[in-house]
N, CA and C atoms as an extended XYZ file, in Angstrom:
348
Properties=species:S:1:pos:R:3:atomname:S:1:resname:S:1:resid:I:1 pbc="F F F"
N       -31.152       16.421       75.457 N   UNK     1
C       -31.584       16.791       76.801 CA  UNK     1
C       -30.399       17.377       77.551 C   UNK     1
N       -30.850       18.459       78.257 N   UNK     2
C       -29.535       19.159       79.049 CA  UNK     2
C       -29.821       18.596       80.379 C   UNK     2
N       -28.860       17.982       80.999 N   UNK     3
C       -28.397       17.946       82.636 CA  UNK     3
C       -27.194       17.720       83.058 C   UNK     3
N       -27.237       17.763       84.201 N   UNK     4
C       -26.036       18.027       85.099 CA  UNK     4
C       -26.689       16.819       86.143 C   UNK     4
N       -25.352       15.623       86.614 N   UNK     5
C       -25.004       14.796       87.341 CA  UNK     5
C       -23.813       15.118       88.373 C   UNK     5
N       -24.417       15.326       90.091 N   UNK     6
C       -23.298       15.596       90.613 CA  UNK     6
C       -23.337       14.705       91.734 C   UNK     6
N       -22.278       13.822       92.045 N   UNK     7
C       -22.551       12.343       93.235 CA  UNK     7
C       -21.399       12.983       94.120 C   UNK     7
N       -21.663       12.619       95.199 N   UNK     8
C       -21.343       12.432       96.685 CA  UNK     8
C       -21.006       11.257       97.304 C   UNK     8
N       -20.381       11.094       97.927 N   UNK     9
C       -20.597        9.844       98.865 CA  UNK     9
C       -22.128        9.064       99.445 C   UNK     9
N       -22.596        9.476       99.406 N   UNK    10
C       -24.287        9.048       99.489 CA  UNK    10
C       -25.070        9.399       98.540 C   UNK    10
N       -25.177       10.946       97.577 N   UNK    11
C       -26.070       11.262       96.771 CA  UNK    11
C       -25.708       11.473       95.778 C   UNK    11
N       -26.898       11.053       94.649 N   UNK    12
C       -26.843       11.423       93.143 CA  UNK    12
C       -27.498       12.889       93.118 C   UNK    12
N       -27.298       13.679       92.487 N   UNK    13
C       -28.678       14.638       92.151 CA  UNK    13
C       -28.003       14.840       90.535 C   UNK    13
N       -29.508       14.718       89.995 N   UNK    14
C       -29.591       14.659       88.446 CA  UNK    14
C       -30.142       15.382       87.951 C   UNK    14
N       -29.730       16.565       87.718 N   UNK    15
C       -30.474       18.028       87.497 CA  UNK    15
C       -31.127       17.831       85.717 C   UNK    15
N       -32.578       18.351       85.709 N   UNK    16
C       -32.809       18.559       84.367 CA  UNK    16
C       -32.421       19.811       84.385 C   UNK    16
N       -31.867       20.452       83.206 N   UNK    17
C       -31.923       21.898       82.627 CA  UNK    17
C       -32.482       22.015       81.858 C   UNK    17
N       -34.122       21.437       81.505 N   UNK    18
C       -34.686       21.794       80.810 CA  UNK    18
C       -36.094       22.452       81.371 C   UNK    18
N       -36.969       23.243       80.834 N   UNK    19
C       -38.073       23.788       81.187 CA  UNK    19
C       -39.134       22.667       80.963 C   UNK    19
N       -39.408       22.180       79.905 N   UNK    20
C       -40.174       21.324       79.624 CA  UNK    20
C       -39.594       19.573       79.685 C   UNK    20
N       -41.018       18.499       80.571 N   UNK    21
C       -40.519       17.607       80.321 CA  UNK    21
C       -41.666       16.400       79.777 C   UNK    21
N       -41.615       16.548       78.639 N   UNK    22
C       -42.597       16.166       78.029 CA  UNK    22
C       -42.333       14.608       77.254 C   UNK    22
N       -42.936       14.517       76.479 N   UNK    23
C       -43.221       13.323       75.075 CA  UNK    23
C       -41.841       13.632       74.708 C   UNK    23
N       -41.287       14.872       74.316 N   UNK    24
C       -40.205       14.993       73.964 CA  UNK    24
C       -38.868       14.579       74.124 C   UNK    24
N       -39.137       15.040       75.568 N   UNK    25
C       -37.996       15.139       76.577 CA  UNK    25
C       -37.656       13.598       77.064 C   UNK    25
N       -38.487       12.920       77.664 N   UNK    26
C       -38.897       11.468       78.046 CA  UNK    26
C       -38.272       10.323       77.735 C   UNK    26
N       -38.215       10.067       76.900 N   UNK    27
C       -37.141        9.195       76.031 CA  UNK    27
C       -35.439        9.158       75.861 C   UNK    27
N       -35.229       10.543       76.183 N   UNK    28
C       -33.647       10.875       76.621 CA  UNK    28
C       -33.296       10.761       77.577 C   UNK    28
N       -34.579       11.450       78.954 N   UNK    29
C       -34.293       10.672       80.272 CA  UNK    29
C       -34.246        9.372       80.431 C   UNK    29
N       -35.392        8.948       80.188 N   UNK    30
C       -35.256        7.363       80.183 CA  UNK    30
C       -33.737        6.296       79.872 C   UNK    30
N       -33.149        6.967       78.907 N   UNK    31
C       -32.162        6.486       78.262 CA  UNK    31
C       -30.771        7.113       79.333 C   UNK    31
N       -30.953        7.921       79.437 N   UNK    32
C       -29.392        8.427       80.207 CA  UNK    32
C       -29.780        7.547       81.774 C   UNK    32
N       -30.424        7.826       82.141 N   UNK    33
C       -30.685        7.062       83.412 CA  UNK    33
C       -30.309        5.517       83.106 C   UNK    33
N       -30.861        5.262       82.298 N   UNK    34
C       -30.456        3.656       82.482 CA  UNK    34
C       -29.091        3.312       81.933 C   UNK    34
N       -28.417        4.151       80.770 N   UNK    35
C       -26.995        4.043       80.850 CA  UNK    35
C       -25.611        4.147       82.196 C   UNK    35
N       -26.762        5.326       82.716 N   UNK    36
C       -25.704        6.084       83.843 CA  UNK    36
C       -25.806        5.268       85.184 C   UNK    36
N       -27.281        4.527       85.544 N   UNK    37
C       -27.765        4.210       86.901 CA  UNK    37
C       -26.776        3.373       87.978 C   UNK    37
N       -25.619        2.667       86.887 N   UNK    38
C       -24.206        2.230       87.926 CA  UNK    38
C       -23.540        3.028       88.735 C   UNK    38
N       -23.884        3.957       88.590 N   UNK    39
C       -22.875        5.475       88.667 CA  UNK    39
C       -23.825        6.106       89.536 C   UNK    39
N       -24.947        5.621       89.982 N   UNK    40
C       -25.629        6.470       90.764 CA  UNK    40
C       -25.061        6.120       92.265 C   UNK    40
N       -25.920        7.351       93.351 N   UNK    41
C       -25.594        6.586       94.782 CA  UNK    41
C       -26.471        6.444       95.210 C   UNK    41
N       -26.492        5.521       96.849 N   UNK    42
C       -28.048        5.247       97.300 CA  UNK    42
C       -29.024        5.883       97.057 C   UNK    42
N       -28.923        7.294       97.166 N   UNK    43
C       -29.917        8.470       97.476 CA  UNK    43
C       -29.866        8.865       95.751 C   UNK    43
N       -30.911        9.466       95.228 N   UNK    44
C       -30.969        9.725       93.788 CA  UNK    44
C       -32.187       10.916       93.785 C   UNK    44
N       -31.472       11.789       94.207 N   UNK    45
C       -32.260       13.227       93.926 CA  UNK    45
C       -32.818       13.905       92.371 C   UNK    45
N       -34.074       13.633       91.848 N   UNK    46
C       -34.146       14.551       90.887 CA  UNK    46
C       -34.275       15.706       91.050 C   UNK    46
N       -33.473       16.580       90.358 N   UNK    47
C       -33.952       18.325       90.563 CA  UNK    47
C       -34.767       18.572       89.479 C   UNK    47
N       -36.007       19.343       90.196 N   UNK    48
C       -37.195       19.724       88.829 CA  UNK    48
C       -37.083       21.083       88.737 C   UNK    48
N       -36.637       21.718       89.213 N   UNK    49
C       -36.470       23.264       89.588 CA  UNK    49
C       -36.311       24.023       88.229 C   UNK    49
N       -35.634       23.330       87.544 N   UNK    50
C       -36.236       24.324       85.924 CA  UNK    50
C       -37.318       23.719       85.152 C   UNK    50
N       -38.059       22.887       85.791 N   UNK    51
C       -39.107       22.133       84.943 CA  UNK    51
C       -40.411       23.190       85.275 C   UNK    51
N       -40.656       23.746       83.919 N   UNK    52
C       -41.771       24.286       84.625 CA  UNK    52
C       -43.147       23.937       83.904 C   UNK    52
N       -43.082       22.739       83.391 N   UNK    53
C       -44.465       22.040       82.719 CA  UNK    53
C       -43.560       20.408       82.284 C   UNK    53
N       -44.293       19.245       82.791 N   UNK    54
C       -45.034       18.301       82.656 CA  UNK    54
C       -46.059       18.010       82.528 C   UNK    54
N       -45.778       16.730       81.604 N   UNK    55
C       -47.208       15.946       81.121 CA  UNK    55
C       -47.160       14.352       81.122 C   UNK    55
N       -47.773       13.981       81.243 N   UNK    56
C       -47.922       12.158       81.563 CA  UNK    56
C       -46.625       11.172       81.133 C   UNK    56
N       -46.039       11.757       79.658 N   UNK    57
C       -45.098       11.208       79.674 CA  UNK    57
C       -43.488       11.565       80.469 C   UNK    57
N       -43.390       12.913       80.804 N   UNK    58
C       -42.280       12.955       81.531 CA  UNK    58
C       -42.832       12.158       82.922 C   UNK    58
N       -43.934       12.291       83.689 N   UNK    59
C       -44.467       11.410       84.598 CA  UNK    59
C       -44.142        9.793       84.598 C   UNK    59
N       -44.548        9.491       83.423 N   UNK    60
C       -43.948        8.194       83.060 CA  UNK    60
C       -42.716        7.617       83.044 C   UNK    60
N       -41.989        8.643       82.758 N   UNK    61
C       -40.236        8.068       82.509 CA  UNK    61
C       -39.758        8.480       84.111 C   UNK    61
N       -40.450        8.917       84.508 N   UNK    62
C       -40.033        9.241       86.010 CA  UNK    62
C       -40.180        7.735       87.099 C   UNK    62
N       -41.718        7.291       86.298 N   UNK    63
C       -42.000        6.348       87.208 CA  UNK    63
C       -40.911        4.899       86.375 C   UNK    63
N       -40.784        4.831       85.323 N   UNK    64
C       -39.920        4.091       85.012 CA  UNK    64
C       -38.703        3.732       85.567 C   UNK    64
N       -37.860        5.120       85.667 N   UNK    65
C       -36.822        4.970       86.592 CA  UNK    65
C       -36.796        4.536       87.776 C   UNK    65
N       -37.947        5.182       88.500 N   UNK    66
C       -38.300        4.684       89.997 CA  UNK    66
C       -38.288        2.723       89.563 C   UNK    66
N       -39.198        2.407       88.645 N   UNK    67
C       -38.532        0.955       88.643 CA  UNK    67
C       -37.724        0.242       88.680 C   UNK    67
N       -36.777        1.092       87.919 N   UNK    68
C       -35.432        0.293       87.619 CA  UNK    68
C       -34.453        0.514       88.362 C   UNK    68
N       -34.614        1.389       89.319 N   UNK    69
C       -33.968        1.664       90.270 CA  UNK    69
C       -34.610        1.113       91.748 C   UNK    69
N       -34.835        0.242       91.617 N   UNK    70
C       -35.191       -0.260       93.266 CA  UNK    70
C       -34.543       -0.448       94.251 C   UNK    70
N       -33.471        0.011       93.874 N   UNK    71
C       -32.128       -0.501       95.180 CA  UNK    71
C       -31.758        1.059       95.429 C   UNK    71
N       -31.905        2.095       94.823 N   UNK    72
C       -31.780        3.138       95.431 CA  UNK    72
C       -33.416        3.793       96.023 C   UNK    72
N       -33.143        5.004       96.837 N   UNK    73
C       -34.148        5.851       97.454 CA  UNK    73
C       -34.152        7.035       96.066 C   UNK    73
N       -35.436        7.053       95.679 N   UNK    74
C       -35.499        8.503       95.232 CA  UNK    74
C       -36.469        9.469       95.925 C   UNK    74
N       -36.075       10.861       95.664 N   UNK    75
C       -36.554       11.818       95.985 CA  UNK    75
C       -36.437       13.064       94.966 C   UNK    75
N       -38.077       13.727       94.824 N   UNK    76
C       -38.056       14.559       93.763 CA  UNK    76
C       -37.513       15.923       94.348 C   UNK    76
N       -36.534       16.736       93.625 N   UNK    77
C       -36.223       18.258       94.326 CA  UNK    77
C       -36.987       19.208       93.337 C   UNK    77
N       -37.513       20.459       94.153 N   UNK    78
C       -37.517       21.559       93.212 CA  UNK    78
C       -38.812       21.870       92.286 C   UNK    78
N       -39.857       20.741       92.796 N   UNK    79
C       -41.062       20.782       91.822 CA  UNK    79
C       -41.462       21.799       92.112 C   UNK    79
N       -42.088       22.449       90.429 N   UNK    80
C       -43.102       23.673       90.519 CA  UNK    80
C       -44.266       22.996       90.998 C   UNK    80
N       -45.408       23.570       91.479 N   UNK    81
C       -46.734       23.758       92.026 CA  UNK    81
C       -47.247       23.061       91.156 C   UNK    81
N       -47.453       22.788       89.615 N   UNK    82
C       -48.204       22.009       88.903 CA  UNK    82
C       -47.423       20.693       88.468 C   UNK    82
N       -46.589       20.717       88.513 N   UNK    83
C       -45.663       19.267       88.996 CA  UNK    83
C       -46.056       18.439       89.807 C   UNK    83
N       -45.863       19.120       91.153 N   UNK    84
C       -46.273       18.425       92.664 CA  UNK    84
C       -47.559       18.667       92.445 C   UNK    84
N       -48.619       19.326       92.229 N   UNK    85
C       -50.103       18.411       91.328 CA  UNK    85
C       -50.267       17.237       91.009 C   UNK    85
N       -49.192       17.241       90.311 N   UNK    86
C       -49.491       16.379       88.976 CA  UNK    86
C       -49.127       15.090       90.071 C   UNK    86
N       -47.851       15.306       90.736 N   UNK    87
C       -47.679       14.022       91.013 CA  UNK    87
C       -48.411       13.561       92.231 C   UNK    87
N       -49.029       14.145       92.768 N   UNK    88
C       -50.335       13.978       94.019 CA  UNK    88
C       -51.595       13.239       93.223 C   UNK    88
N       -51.473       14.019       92.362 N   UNK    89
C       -53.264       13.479       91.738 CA  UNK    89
C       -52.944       11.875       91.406 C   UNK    89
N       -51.377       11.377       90.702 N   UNK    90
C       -50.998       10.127       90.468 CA  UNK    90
C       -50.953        9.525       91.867 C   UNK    90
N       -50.593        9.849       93.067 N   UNK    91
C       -50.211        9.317       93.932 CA  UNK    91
C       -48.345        9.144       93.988 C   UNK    91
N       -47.997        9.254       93.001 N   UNK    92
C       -46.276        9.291       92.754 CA  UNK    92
C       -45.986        9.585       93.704 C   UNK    92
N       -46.502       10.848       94.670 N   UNK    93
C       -45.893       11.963       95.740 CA  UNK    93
C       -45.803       10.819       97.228 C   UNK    93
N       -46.374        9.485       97.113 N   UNK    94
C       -46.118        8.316       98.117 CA  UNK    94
C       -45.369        7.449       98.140 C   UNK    94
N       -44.622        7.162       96.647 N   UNK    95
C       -43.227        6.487       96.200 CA  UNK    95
C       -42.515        7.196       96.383 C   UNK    95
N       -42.461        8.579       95.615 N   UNK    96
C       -41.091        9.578       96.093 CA  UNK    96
C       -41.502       11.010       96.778 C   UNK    96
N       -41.041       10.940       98.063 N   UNK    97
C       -41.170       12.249       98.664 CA  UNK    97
C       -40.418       13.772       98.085 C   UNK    97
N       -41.308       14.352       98.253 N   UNK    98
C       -40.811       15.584       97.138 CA  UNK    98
C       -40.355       16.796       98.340 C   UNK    98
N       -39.321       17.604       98.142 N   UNK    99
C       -38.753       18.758       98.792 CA  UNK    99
C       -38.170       19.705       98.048 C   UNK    99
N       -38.552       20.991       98.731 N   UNK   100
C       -38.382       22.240       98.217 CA  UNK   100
C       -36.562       22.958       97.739 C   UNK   100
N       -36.077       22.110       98.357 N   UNK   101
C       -34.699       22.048       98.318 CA  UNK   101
C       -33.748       20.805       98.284 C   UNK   101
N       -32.582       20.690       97.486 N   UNK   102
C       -31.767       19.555       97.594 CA  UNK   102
C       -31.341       19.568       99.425 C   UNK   102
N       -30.679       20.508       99.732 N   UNK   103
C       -30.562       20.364      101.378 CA  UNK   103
C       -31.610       19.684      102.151 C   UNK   103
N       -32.685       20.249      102.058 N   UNK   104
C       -33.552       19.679      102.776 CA  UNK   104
C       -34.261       18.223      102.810 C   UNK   104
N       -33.684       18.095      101.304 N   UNK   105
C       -34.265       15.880      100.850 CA  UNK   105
C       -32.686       15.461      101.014 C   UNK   105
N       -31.498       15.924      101.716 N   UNK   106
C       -29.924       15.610      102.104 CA  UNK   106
C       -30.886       15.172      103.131 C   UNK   106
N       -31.659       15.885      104.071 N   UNK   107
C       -31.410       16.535      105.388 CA  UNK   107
C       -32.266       15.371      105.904 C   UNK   107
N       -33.110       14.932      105.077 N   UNK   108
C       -34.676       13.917      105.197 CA  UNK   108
C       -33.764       12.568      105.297 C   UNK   108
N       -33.041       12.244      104.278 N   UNK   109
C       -32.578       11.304      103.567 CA  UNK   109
C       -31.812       10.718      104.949 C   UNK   109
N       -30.602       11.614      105.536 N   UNK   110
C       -29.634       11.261      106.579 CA  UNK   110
C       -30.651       11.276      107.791 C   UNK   110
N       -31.649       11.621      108.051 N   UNK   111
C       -32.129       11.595      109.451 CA  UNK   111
C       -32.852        9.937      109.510 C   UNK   111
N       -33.940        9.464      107.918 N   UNK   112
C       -34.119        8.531      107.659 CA  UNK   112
C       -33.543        7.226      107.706 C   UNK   112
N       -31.951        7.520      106.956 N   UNK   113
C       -31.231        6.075      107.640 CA  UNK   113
C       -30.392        6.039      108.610 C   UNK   113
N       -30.399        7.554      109.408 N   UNK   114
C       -30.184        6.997      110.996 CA  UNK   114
C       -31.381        6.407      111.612 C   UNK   114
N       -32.893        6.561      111.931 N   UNK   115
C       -33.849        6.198      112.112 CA  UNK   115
C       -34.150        4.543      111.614 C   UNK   115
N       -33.729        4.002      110.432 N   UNK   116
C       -33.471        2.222      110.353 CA  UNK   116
C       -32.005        1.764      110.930 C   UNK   116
């Protein structure tokens, strides 16, 4: 699996570079995430922006992480149109709020925990 991990003082963003995130793919995420997740920061941005097809199991390892990560906030970046489908029809899109840009889920994220 190709990605790129870049942290901040507040944010992770965990870029896939892959197009597809499938049955295939799923199992490598799953696995780097839970090796890496010490290393994450509060905020844990996925970028989907080269994903341009999912299927139940990249859905799955998504929601997995969201488990195992309960002490951070996630937020999905970058979903194509049948992505953010996909994750509406699950309801996913009410655990993690999805944005069109990493700036703009920065921008959500900092206005949010000034607001608590």
């Amino acid at each position: 699996m190709k990605y790129e991990i870049i942290n901040s003082e507040l944010f992770t963003v965990f870029e896939v570079k892959e197009t597809h995130f499938d049955a295939k793919l799923a199992p490598f995420f799953r696995h780097i995430v839970a090796d890496l997740h010490n290393q994450f920061r509060p905020v844990l941005l996925i970028d989907l922006s080269n994903v341009s097809f999912m299927d139940s199991s990249g859905l799955g390892a998504i929601m997995e992480i969201y488990k195992l990560l309960r002490d951070k906030e996630l937020m999905i970046v970058g979903a194509s149109t049948s992505v953010n489908e996909l994750m509406h029809l699950t309801r996913m899109d009410k655990l993690m709020p999805s944005f069109f840009s990493i700036e703009e889920a920065m921008r959500a994220a900092i206005e949010s925990d000034i607001k608590h």
